[in-house]
Amino acid sequence: MTEEIALRFSVTRNRAFLLVETSRALVSRLPNTLAALERGDIDLYKSSKVTQLTREVSDEVAAQIDAWLAERLAGRDPGAIRGSVSYAVQKFDPDGYRERAAKKRALRRISLEHNDETMSTLSGHLPTEVASSLYASMSRSARSRRNKDKSRTLDQHRADIFAERLLAEDGRGKRRAHIHVYVDLLTLVGARNDPATLAGYGPIPDWLVREIASDSSSTWSRLITDSATGQLLEAGADKYRSPASLARLIMARDRECTQPGCHCPAEFAEIDHIVPRARKGKTDHHNCHIHCKGHNLLREEPGWSAVPTGNGGMIITTPSGHTYETSPEPFHEPRTDLEENTED
């Protein structure tokens, strides 16, 4: 069948295999996802994010994930859907996920691929928390160098630092970088097993969070969420926040670029106003949000505009007149009891 599909659709055998695999999974194991595809809530590419991440779970777990996702697919970009599926896999199959993770973490490796015009690609397949920490550390050093040396781009500085550190075989000590992990307090202490979130990656299992938290160099920030919405509690109108504490609140609340479809982590992005100060936009948590540099510049282009809806949410209008509403992802599912969340 795969070969016939490849001929019929004029695609490679591998692409045909993925089409067949996705179709079979939707029909046999994921009825809610299939229904969303048939309604036009998602396309085939988005549905493949569900099938790919559930291919190794049992039929029973797949059914649980599919039911949980039923109201979480429409209007979301592929990266957001992938994050939700990853969260659900960890939530409903924690033991299986841990077993698969142990096998894949054992496959860590470095690979070298030679390219054209005197270039090669050196890449590392590493545990998430290690790779994220390395990249964050190199990015911070690269930005510091870029402030002093504009002759090289940020990517060039980052690549040069990467090479320098690897070649410094006699280097002493261990470099550390601050990575952002968002975790429910009850998960952190072991009373819950819900996945947490690693900025720039997505959901990570509770056991990995506790491993990271047990490091003596970990630092902590405590944030309180609204149990009914999962969002950070708003600052009262009669309370004053210094610029530094406001920035911490916004970075913790948004976690990544607020442009739909962009998942650039907050620590690599910028805080700016939805309504610019030049048009009397206020500097508060309702009108300030996280944008990566590219999307921050995009809003200055003709025809683009945005209005705040509160607590970092906004309605974006494009040059074609289409509108898109966005707001920060909640930290957790709505709850009936008051619980505190701790962010690391």
Tab-separated table of C-alpha atoms in Angstrom:
chain	number	residue	atom	x	y	z
A	1	MET	CA	0.000	0.000	0.000
A	2	THR	CA	2.795	2.428	0.854
A	3	GLU	CA	4.325	2.161	-2.617
A	4	GLU	CA	0.944	2.701	-4.279
A	5	ILE	CA	0.235	5.767	-2.121
A	6	ALA	CA	3.650	7.149	-3.031
A	7	LEU	CA	2.866	6.813	-6.729
A	8	ARG	CA	-0.678	8.165	-6.442
A	9	PHE	CA	0.357	11.298	-4.512
A	10	SER	CA	3.785	11.711	-6.163
A	11	VAL	CA	5.619	11.642	-2.836
A	12	THR	CA	8.546	9.674	-1.444
A	13	ARG	CA	8.087	6.272	0.124
A	14	ASN	CA	8.858	7.720	3.576
A	15	ARG	CA	6.239	10.450	3.121
A	16	ALA	CA	3.716	7.853	1.972
A	17	PHE	CA	4.474	5.732	5.034
A	18	LEU	CA	3.773	8.710	7.315
A	19	LEU	CA	0.481	9.389	5.524
A	20	VAL	CA	-0.616	5.770	5.948
A	21	GLU	CA	0.516	5.683	9.589
A	22	THR	CA	-1.339	8.914	10.389
A	23	SER	CA	-4.519	7.755	8.622
A	24	ARG	CA	-4.577	4.376	10.366
A	25	ALA	CA	-4.026	5.918	13.794
A	26	LEU	CA	-6.785	8.499	13.285
A	27	VAL	CA	-9.319	5.907	12.153
A	28	SER	CA	-8.469	3.154	14.643
A	29	ARG	CA	-7.362	4.985	17.809
A	30	LEU	CA	-8.087	8.715	17.742
A	31	PRO	CA	-11.758	9.361	16.875
A	32	ASN	CA	-11.887	12.827	18.473
A	33	THR	CA	-8.822	13.969	16.586
A	34	LEU	CA	-10.282	12.548	13.373
A	35	ALA	CA	-13.528	14.433	14.034
A	36	ALA	CA	-11.567	17.671	14.522
A	37	LEU	CA	-9.856	17.045	11.180
A	38	GLU	CA	-13.177	16.405	9.440
A	39	ARG	CA	-14.663	19.617	10.910
A	40	GLY	CA	-11.699	21.613	9.686
A	41	ASP	CA	-10.577	22.508	13.239
A	42	ILE	CA	-7.133	21.122	12.368
A	43	ASP	CA	-5.363	20.051	9.183
A	44	LEU	CA	-3.502	16.849	8.413
A	45	TYR	CA	-0.165	18.270	9.543
A	46	LYS	CA	-1.574	19.251	12.947
A	47	SER	CA	-3.239	15.857	13.338
A	48	SER	CA	0.126	14.217	12.667
A	49	LYS	CA	1.440	15.875	15.857
A	50	VAL	CA	-1.090	13.782	17.758
A	51	THR	CA	-0.391	10.530	15.933
A	52	GLN	CA	3.399	10.817	16.090
A	53	LEU	CA	3.562	11.387	19.848
A	54	THR	CA	1.031	8.645	20.637
A	55	ARG	CA	2.452	5.934	18.360
A	56	GLU	CA	4.247	4.190	21.253
A	57	VAL	CA	1.414	4.191	23.806
A	58	SER	CA	-1.235	1.508	24.221
A	59	ASP	CA	-4.704	1.756	22.687
A	60	GLU	CA	-6.161	2.457	26.139
A	61	VAL	CA	-3.778	5.346	26.791
A	62	ALA	CA	-4.313	6.672	23.256
A	63	ALA	CA	-8.067	6.782	23.934
A	64	GLN	CA	-7.510	8.758	27.148
A	65	ILE	CA	-5.247	11.234	25.375
A	66	ASP	CA	-7.661	11.583	22.471
A	67	ALA	CA	-10.565	12.339	24.820
A	68	TRP	CA	-8.468	14.863	26.802
A	69	LEU	CA	-7.473	16.640	23.581
A	70	ALA	CA	-11.010	16.901	22.207
A	71	GLU	CA	-11.456	20.540	23.274
A	72	ARG	CA	-7.783	21.498	22.984
A	73	LEU	CA	-7.119	21.342	19.234
A	74	ALA	CA	-9.139	24.025	17.455
A	75	GLY	CA	-7.413	27.340	16.816
A	76	ARG	CA	-3.974	26.234	18.019
A	77	ASP	CA	-0.694	26.124	16.132
A	78	PRO	CA	1.250	22.863	15.570
A	79	GLY	CA	3.808	23.638	18.279
A	80	ALA	CA	1.093	24.281	20.869
A	81	ILE	CA	-0.713	21.076	19.895
A	82	ARG	CA	2.515	19.109	20.155
A	83	GLY	CA	3.062	20.542	23.633
A	84	SER	CA	-0.443	19.506	24.734
A	85	VAL	CA	0.017	15.984	23.357
A	86	SER	CA	3.375	15.644	25.106
A	87	TYR	CA	1.777	16.789	28.368
A	88	ALA	CA	-1.055	14.268	27.944
A	89	VAL	CA	1.320	11.384	27.170
A	90	GLN	CA	3.254	12.115	30.373
A	91	LYS	CA	0.029	12.535	32.347
A	92	PHE	CA	-1.679	9.319	31.235
A	93	ASP	CA	1.360	7.089	30.668
A	94	PRO	CA	3.980	8.197	33.229
A	95	ASP	CA	5.651	4.804	33.617
A	96	GLY	CA	5.827	4.148	29.890
A	97	TYR	CA	7.125	7.662	29.263
A	98	ARG	CA	9.871	7.248	31.851
A	99	GLU	CA	10.945	3.927	30.374
A	100	ARG	CA	11.093	5.375	26.851
A	101	ALA	CA	12.912	8.468	28.126
A	102	ALA	CA	15.572	6.332	29.846
A	103	LYS	CA	16.254	4.466	26.596
A	104	LYS	CA	16.501	7.673	24.556
A	105	ARG	CA	18.691	9.464	27.120
A	106	ALA	CA	21.078	6.518	26.858
A	107	LEU	CA	21.385	7.251	23.120
A	108	ARG	CA	22.975	10.685	23.641
A	109	ARG	CA	25.655	11.342	21.062
A	110	ILE	CA	27.596	13.881	19.033
A	111	SER	CA	27.492	13.728	15.225
A	112	LEU	CA	29.439	15.431	12.445
A	113	GLU	CA	28.067	16.120	8.961
A	114	HIS	CA	30.224	17.759	6.296
A	115	ASN	CA	28.465	20.359	4.125
A	116	ASP	CA	29.457	22.438	1.109
A	117	GLU	CA	31.670	25.536	0.819
A	118	THR	CA	34.017	24.669	3.726
A	119	MET	CA	31.241	24.224	6.318
A	120	SER	CA	30.228	21.308	8.535
A	121	THR	CA	27.494	20.672	11.102
A	122	LEU	CA	28.483	19.433	14.551
A	123	SER	CA	25.396	18.535	16.584
A	124	GLY	CA	24.670	16.962	19.923
A	125	HIS	CA	21.724	14.727	20.809
A	126	LEU	CA	21.491	15.464	24.543
A	127	PRO	CA	19.058	15.327	27.464
A	128	THR	CA	16.726	18.321	27.289
A	129	GLU	CA	17.827	20.033	30.481
A	130	VAL	CA	21.494	19.783	29.450
A	131	ALA	CA	20.945	21.079	25.900
A	132	SER	CA	18.729	23.926	27.111
A	133	SER	CA	21.277	24.982	29.718
A	134	LEU	CA	24.128	24.915	27.185
A	135	TYR	CA	22.204	26.986	24.663
A	136	ALA	CA	21.084	29.494	27.286
A	137	SER	CA	24.645	29.900	28.557
A	138	MET	CA	26.071	30.459	25.069
A	139	SER	CA	23.271	32.878	24.193
A	140	ARG	CA	23.899	35.035	27.250
A	141	SER	CA	27.611	35.212	26.508
A	142	ALA	CA	26.900	35.941	22.848
A	143	ARG	CA	24.607	38.860	23.700
A	144	SER	CA	27.260	40.280	26.014
A	145	ARG	CA	29.885	40.077	23.259
A	146	ARG	CA	27.472	41.480	20.672
A	147	ASN	CA	27.034	44.617	22.789
A	148	LYS	CA	30.778	45.249	22.428
A	149	ASP	CA	31.416	43.838	18.949
A	150	LYS	CA	28.819	44.625	16.262
A	151	SER	CA	31.008	43.252	13.474
A	152	ARG	CA	29.597	39.777	14.103
A	153	THR	CA	25.966	38.722	14.325
A	154	LEU	CA	24.503	37.130	17.435
A	155	ASP	CA	24.536	33.735	15.691
A	156	GLN	CA	28.196	34.195	14.766
A	157	HIS	CA	29.124	35.089	18.340
A	158	ARG	CA	27.180	32.083	19.617
A	159	ALA	CA	28.922	29.744	17.149
A	160	ASP	CA	32.352	31.141	18.053
A	161	ILE	CA	31.680	30.666	21.775
A	162	PHE	CA	30.515	27.116	21.085
A	163	ALA	CA	33.796	26.332	19.327
A	164	GLU	CA	35.942	28.085	21.947
A	165	ARG	CA	34.393	26.179	24.816
A	166	LEU	CA	34.713	22.795	23.124
A	167	LEU	CA	38.345	23.415	22.207
A	168	ALA	CA	39.256	24.529	25.751
A	169	GLU	CA	40.050	20.995	26.879
A	170	ASP	CA	41.964	22.204	29.917
A	171	GLY	CA	39.124	24.438	31.089
A	172	ARG	CA	38.426	24.363	34.800
A	173	GLY	CA	35.084	24.370	36.582
A	174	LYS	CA	31.608	23.806	35.225
A	175	ARG	CA	29.621	26.515	33.468
A	176	ARG	CA	26.019	26.882	34.537
A	177	ALA	CA	23.138	28.802	33.021
A	178	HIS	CA	19.737	29.685	34.402
A	179	ILE	CA	16.930	27.772	32.707
A	180	HIS	CA	13.268	28.359	33.487
A	181	VAL	CA	11.138	25.466	34.714
A	182	TYR	CA	7.478	26.025	35.638
A	183	VAL	CA	6.209	23.447	38.093
A	184	ASP	CA	3.227	23.025	40.368
A	185	LEU	CA	4.224	23.015	44.035
A	186	LEU	CA	2.377	19.741	44.656
A	187	THR	CA	4.240	18.097	41.773
A	188	LEU	CA	7.527	19.428	43.077
A	189	VAL	CA	7.030	17.835	46.499
A	190	GLY	CA	5.751	14.573	44.999
A	191	ALA	CA	2.065	14.893	45.893
A	192	ARG	CA	1.174	15.190	42.191
A	193	ASN	CA	2.688	13.636	39.093
A	194	ASP	CA	1.620	16.306	36.598
A	195	PRO	CA	4.214	17.309	33.974
A	196	ALA	CA	5.950	20.672	34.340
A	197	THR	CA	7.191	22.994	31.557
A	198	LEU	CA	10.759	23.705	30.485
A	199	ALA	CA	10.910	27.040	28.661
A	200	GLY	CA	11.638	26.590	24.957
A	201	TYR	CA	11.002	22.834	25.065
A	202	GLY	CA	7.579	22.141	26.530
A	203	PRO	CA	6.256	19.567	29.022
A	204	ILE	CA	8.789	17.530	30.993
A	205	PRO	CA	7.978	14.727	33.486
A	206	ASP	CA	7.735	15.231	37.230
A	207	TRP	CA	10.748	13.025	37.991
A	208	LEU	CA	13.007	15.140	35.776
A	209	VAL	CA	11.768	18.321	37.462
A	210	ARG	CA	12.668	16.932	40.867
A	211	GLU	CA	16.125	15.964	39.590
A	212	ILE	CA	16.692	19.533	38.375
A	213	ALA	CA	15.269	20.983	41.597
A	214	SER	CA	17.591	18.860	43.744
A	215	ASP	CA	20.646	20.570	42.233
A	216	SER	CA	22.245	22.743	44.894
A	217	SER	CA	22.557	25.636	42.424
A	218	SER	CA	18.809	25.861	41.736
A	219	THR	CA	17.118	29.153	42.539
A	220	TRP	CA	13.453	29.743	43.271
A	221	SER	CA	10.713	32.260	42.596
A	222	ARG	CA	7.247	31.863	44.109
A	223	LEU	CA	4.168	32.830	42.069
A	224	ILE	CA	0.497	32.476	42.986
A	225	THR	CA	-2.035	31.453	40.351
A	226	ASP	CA	-5.779	31.886	40.128
A	227	SER	CA	-7.210	28.422	40.789
A	228	ALA	CA	-10.211	29.139	38.533
A	229	THR	CA	-8.159	30.048	35.449
A	230	GLY	CA	-4.616	28.815	35.972
A	231	GLN	CA	-3.260	32.299	35.202
A	232	LEU	CA	-1.073	34.438	37.425
A	233	LEU	CA	-3.139	36.645	39.716
A	234	GLU	CA	-3.481	40.207	38.484
A	235	ALA	CA	-1.799	43.082	40.282
A	236	GLY	CA	-4.368	45.294	42.002
A	237	ALA	CA	-4.948	48.745	40.526
A	238	ASP	CA	-3.917	50.343	43.828
A	239	LYS	CA	-0.598	48.525	44.059
A	240	TYR	CA	2.733	49.758	42.780
A	241	ARG	CA	5.199	47.484	41.010
A	242	SER	CA	8.770	48.488	40.286
A	243	PRO	CA	9.979	47.949	36.683
A	244	ALA	CA	12.106	44.990	37.788
A	245	SER	CA	9.294	43.125	39.540
A	246	LEU	CA	6.876	43.937	36.694
A	247	ALA	CA	9.365	42.445	34.233
A	248	ARG	CA	9.665	39.268	36.340
A	249	LEU	CA	5.878	38.952	36.449
A	250	ILE	CA	5.492	39.387	32.674
A	251	MET	CA	8.286	36.940	31.841
A	252	ALA	CA	6.869	34.328	34.207
A	253	ARG	CA	3.307	34.826	32.955
A	254	ASP	CA	3.985	34.774	29.197
A	255	ARG	CA	6.940	32.324	29.202
A	256	GLU	CA	7.377	32.741	25.432
A	257	CYS	CA	6.700	35.130	22.557
A	258	THR	CA	2.970	35.943	22.529
A	259	GLN	CA	2.709	36.024	18.714
A	260	PRO	CA	0.548	33.039	17.690
A	261	GLY	CA	2.738	30.213	16.420
A	262	CYS	CA	5.987	31.542	17.925
A	263	HIS	CA	7.516	29.727	20.890
A	264	CYS	CA	10.690	31.733	21.465
A	265	PRO	CA	11.417	31.525	25.240
A	266	ALA	CA	10.889	34.732	27.213
A	267	GLU	CA	14.509	34.952	28.326
A	268	PHE	CA	15.570	35.307	24.667
A	269	ALA	CA	12.830	37.810	23.799
A	270	GLU	CA	11.819	41.374	24.732
A	271	ILE	CA	9.215	43.009	26.954
A	272	ASP	CA	7.283	45.737	25.181
A	273	HIS	CA	3.939	47.523	25.076
A	274	ILE	CA	0.935	46.244	23.129
A	275	VAL	CA	-0.254	49.827	22.721
A	276	PRO	CA	3.010	51.829	22.323
A	277	ARG	CA	3.870	54.491	24.859
A	278	ALA	CA	3.861	57.000	21.981
A	279	ARG	CA	0.098	56.375	21.757
A	280	LYS	CA	-0.306	56.657	25.545
A	281	GLY	CA	0.001	52.948	26.218
A	282	LYS	CA	0.420	52.171	29.919
A	283	THR	CA	3.366	50.356	31.455
A	284	ASP	CA	1.478	47.683	33.367
A	285	HIS	CA	0.844	43.947	33.229
A	286	HIS	CA	-2.247	44.444	31.048
A	287	ASN	CA	-0.449	46.317	28.279
A	288	CYS	CA	3.034	44.766	28.449
A	289	HIS	CA	3.917	41.370	27.011
A	290	ILE	CA	6.729	39.242	25.572
A	291	HIS	CA	7.663	39.431	21.886
A	292	CYS	CA	10.712	38.055	20.095
A	293	LYS	CA	12.687	40.705	18.237
A	294	GLY	CA	11.314	39.751	14.821
A	295	HIS	CA	7.666	39.917	15.866
A	296	ASN	CA	8.302	43.091	17.836
A	297	LEU	CA	9.488	44.739	14.598
A	298	LEU	CA	6.599	43.221	12.617
A	299	ARG	CA	3.982	45.187	14.552
A	300	GLU	CA	5.547	48.419	13.264
A	301	GLU	CA	4.847	47.398	9.666
A	302	PRO	CA	1.909	49.106	7.881
A	303	GLY	CA	-1.455	47.474	8.515
A	304	TRP	CA	-0.485	45.617	11.688
A	305	SER	CA	-2.093	46.605	14.981
A	306	ALA	CA	-2.995	45.137	18.361
A	307	VAL	CA	-5.254	46.051	21.267
A	308	PRO	CA	-4.913	44.608	24.784
A	309	THR	CA	-7.637	42.448	26.304
A	310	GLY	CA	-6.103	42.312	29.780
A	311	ASN	CA	-3.319	40.461	31.601
A	312	GLY	CA	-1.129	40.169	28.499
A	313	GLY	CA	-3.905	39.091	26.130
A	314	MET	CA	-4.475	40.934	22.879
A	315	ILE	CA	-6.358	41.004	19.588
A	316	ILE	CA	-4.037	41.259	16.583
A	317	THR	CA	-5.244	42.755	13.297
A	318	THR	CA	-3.268	41.962	10.116
A	319	PRO	CA	-2.998	44.037	6.918
A	320	SER	CA	-5.677	41.829	5.314
A	321	GLY	CA	-8.117	42.756	8.093
A	322	HIS	CA	-8.117	39.360	9.802
A	323	THR	CA	-8.039	39.296	13.606
A	324	TYR	CA	-6.443	36.813	15.985
A	325	GLU	CA	-6.963	36.722	19.741
A	326	THR	CA	-4.208	35.424	21.976
A	327	SER	CA	-3.543	35.193	25.705
A	328	PRO	CA	-0.913	33.480	27.887
A	329	GLU	CA	-1.340	29.750	28.378
A	330	PRO	CA	-2.630	28.926	31.886
A	331	PHE	CA	-0.184	27.321	34.285
A	332	HIS	CA	-2.606	24.514	35.126
A	333	GLU	CA	-6.137	23.272	34.576
A	334	PRO	CA	-8.916	25.186	36.400
A	335	ARG	CA	-9.338	23.936	39.973
A	336	THR	CA	-12.064	24.147	42.535
A	337	ASP	CA	-9.708	24.336	45.501
A	338	LEU	CA	-7.156	27.068	46.168
A	339	GLU	CA	-3.629	25.860	45.504
A	340	GLU	CA	-0.330	27.621	45.190
A	341	ASN	CA	2.130	27.102	42.365
A	342	THR	CA	5.864	27.458	42.662
A	343	GLU	CA	8.001	28.318	39.641
A	344	ASP	CA	11.683	27.413	39.459
